[in-house]
PDB file of C-alpha atoms in Angstrom:
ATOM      1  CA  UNK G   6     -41.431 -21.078  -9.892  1.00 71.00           C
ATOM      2  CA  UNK G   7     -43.028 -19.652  -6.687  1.00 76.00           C
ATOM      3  CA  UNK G   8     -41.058 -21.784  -4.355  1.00 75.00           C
ATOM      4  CA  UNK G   9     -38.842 -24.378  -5.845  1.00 70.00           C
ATOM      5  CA  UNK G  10     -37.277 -22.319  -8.709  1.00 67.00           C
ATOM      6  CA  UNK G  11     -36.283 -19.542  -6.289  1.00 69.00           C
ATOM      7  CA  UNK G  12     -34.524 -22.052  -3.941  1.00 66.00           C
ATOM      8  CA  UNK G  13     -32.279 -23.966  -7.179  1.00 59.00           C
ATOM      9  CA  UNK G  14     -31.534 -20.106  -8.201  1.00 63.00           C
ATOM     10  CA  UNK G  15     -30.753 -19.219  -4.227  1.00 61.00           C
ATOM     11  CA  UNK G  16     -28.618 -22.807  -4.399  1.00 56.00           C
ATOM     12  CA  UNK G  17     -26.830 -21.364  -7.742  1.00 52.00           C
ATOM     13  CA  UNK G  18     -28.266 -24.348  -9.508  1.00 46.00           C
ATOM     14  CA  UNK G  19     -29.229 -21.911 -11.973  1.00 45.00           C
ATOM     15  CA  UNK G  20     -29.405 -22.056 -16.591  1.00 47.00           C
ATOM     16  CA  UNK G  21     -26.463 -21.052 -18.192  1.00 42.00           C
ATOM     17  CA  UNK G  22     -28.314 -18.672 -20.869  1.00 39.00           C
ATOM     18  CA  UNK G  23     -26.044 -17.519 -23.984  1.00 32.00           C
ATOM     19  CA  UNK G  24     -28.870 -14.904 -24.358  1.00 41.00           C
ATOM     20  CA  UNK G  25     -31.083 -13.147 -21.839  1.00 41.00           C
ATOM     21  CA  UNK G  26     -34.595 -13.234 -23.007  1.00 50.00           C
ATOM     22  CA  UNK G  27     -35.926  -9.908 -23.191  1.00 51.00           C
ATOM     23  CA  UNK G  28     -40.425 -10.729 -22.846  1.00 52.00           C
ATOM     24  CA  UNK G  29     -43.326  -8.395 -21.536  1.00 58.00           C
ATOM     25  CA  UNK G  30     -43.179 -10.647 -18.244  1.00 58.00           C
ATOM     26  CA  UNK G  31     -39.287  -9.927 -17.398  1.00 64.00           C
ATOM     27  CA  UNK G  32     -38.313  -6.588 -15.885  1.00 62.00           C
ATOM     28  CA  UNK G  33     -35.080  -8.253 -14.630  1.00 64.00           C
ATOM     29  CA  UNK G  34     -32.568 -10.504 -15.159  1.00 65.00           C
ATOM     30  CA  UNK G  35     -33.885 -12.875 -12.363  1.00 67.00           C
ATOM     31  CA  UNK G  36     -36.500 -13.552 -14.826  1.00 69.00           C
ATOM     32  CA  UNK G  37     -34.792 -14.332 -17.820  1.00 68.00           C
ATOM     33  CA  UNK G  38     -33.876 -18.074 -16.713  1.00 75.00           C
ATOM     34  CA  UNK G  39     -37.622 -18.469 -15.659  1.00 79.00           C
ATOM     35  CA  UNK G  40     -38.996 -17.418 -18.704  1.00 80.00           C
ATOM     36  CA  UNK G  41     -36.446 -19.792 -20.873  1.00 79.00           C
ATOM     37  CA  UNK G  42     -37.131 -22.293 -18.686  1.00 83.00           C
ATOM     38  CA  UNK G  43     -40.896 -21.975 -18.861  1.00 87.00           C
ATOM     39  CA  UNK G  44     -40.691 -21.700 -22.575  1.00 85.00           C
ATOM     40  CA  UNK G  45     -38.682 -24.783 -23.148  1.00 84.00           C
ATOM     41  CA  UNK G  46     -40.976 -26.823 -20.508  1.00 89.00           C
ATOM     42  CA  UNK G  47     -44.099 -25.448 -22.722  1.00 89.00           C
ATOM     43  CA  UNK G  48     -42.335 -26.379 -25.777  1.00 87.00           C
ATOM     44  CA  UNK G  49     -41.984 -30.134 -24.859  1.00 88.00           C
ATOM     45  CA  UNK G  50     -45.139 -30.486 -23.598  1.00 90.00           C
ATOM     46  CA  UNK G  51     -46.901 -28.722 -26.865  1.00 91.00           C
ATOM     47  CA  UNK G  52     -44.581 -31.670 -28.508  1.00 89.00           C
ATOM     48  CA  UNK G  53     -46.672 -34.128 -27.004  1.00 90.00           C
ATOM     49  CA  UNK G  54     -50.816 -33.746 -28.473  1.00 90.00           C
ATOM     50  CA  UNK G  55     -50.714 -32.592 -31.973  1.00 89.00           C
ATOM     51  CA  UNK G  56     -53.204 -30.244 -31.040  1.00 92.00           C
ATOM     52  CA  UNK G  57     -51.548 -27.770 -28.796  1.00 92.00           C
ATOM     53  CA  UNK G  58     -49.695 -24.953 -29.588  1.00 93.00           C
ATOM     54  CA  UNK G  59     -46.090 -23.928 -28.686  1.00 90.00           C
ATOM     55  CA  UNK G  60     -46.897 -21.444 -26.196  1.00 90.00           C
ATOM     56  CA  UNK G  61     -46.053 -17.580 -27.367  1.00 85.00           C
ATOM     57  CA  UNK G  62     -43.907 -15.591 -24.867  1.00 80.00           C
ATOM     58  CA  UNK G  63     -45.738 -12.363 -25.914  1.00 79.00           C
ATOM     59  CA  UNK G  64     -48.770 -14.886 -25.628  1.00 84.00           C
ATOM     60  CA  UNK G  65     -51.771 -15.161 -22.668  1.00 89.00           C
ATOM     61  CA  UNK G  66     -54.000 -17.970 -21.773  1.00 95.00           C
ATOM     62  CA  UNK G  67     -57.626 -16.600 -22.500  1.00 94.00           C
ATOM     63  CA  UNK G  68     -58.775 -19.840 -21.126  1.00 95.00           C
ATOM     64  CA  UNK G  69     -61.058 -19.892 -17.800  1.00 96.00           C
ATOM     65  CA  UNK G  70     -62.569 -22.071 -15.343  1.00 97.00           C
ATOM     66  CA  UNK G  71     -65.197 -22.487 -13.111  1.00 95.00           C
ATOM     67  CA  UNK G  72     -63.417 -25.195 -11.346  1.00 95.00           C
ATOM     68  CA  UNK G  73     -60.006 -25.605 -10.680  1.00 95.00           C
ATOM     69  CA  UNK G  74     -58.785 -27.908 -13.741  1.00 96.00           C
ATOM     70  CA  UNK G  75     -56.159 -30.705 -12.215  1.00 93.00           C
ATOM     71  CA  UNK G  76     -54.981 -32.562 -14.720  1.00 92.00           C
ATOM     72  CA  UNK G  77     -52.683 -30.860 -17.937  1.00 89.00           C
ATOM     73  CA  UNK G  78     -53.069 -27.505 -18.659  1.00 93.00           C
ATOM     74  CA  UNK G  79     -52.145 -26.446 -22.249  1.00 95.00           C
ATOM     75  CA  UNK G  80     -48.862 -25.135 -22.621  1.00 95.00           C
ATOM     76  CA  UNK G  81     -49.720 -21.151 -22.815  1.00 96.00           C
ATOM     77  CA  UNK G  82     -51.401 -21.761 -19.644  1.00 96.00           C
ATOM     78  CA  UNK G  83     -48.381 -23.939 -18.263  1.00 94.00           C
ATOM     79  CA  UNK G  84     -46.064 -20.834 -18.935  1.00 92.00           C
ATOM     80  CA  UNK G  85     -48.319 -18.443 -17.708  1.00 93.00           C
ATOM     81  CA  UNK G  86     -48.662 -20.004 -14.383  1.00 94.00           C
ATOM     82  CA  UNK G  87     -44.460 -20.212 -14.334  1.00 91.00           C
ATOM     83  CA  UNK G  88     -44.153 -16.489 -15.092  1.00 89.00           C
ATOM     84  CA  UNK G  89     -46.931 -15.645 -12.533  1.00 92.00           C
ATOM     85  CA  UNK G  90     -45.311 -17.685 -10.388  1.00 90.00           C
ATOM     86  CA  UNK G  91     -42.043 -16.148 -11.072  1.00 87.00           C
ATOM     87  CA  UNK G  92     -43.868 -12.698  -9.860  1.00 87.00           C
ATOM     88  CA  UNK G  93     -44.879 -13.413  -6.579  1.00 89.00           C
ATOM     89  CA  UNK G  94     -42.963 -12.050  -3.542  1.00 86.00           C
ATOM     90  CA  UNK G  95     -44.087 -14.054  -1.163  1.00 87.00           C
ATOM     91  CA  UNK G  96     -40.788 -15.651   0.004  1.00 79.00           C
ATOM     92  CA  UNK G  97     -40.000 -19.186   0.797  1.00 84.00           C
ATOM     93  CA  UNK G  98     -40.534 -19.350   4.679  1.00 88.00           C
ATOM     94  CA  UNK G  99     -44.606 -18.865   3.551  1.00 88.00           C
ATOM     95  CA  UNK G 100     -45.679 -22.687   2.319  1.00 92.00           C
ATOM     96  CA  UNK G 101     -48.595 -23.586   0.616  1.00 90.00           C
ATOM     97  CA  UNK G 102     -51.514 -24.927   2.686  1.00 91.00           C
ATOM     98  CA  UNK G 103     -54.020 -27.467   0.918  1.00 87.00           C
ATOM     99  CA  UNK G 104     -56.788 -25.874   2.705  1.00 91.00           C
ATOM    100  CA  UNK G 105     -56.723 -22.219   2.084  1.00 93.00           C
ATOM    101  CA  UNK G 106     -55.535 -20.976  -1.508  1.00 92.00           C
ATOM    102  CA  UNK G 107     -54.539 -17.509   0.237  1.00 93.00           C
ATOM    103  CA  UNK G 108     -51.907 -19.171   2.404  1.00 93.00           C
ATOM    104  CA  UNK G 109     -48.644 -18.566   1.172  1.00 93.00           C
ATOM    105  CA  UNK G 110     -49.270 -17.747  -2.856  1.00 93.00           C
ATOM    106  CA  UNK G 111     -50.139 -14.902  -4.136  1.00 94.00           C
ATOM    107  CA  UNK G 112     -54.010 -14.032  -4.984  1.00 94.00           C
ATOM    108  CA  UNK G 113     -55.685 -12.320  -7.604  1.00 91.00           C
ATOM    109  CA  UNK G 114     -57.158  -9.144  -5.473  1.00 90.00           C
ATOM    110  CA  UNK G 115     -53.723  -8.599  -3.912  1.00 90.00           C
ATOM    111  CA  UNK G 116     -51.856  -9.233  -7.305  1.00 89.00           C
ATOM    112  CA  UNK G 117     -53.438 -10.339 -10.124  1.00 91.00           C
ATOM    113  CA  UNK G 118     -50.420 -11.053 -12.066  1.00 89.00           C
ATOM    114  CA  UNK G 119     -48.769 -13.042  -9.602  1.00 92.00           C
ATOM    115  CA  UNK G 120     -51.556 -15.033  -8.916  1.00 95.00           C
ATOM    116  CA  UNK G 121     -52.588 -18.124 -10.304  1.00 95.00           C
ATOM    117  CA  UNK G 122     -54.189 -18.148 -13.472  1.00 96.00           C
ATOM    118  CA  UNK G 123     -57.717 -19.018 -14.081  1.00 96.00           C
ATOM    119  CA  UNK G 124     -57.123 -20.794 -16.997  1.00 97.00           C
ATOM    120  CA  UNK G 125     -56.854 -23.462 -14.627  1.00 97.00           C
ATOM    121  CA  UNK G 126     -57.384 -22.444 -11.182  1.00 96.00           C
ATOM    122  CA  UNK G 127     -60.226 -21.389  -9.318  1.00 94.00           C
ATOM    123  CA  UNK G 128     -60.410 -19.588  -5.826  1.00 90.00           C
ATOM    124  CA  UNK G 129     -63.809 -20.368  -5.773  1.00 89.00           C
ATOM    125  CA  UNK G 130     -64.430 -24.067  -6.231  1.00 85.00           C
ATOM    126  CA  UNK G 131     -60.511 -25.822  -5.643  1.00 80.00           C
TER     127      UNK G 131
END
C-alpha cells in the first residue's frame, strides 16, 4: 500500500466500492479502497489456518517482535501493515533500500502510525 497501491490508484486501476467504508484508519476517501482491500486480503488469508481470526477493522495487532518475523503474519497484523502503509507520505520517487529500514518508508519516531508494525517488524534486528 506504500508504493504499489498508490501507483494502480494513480493508474485509475482502482475498486469499484458500492459503499465507502467508514473505519478509525480512514479520514478520506483515498482510504476507503485500501481499507476494503486490506480487509478482503485479511479475510482470505484468515480462510486459510483454522486458527486465525478474520481481522477486525476497528481491530489492532497487539502482537510484537524482537526480530523482524518474515514469513506470514496473521491477518490483523496483515491489515495493519496495509493501513499503515496506506498512511505514509513518503511518495513514490523514495524506494525502499534493503539496507537501511529508514530509506524511503516511514519510521516509528517520525510517524508511528505510518510505520511498520512491530507485530512483525523490527528496526532493531531486520
Amino acid at each position: 500500500t506504500n508504493k504499489c497501491f498508490k501507483k494502480m490508484m494513480a493508474e485509475n486501476a482502482i475498486f469499484l466500492i458500492a459503499k465507502q467504508l467508514k473505519t478509525q484508519y480512514c479520514t478520506d476517501q483515498k482510504c476507503d479502497p485500501v481499507a476494503m482491500a486490506a480487509l478482503s486480503v485479511g479475510n482470505v488469508f484468515a480462510s486459510l489456518k483454522p486458527y486465525w481470526q478474520r481481522p477486525s477493522i476497528n481491530g489492532h495487532s497487539d502482537r510484537q517482535v524482537d526480530i523482524t518475523f518474515y514469513k506470514h503474519s496473521d491477518p490483523q497484523c496483515r491489515f495493519d501493515t496495509y493501513i499503515a502503509g496506506n498512511r505514509c507520505s513518503l511518495g513514490l520517487e523514495f524506494d525502499f533500500d534493503d539496507h537501511d529500514h529508514r530509506i524511503g518508508s516511514c519510521v516509528r519516531t517520525d510517524n508511528p502510525n505510518a510505520a511498520r508494525p512491530i507485530c512483525w517488524f523490527s528496526p532493531l534486528k531486520y
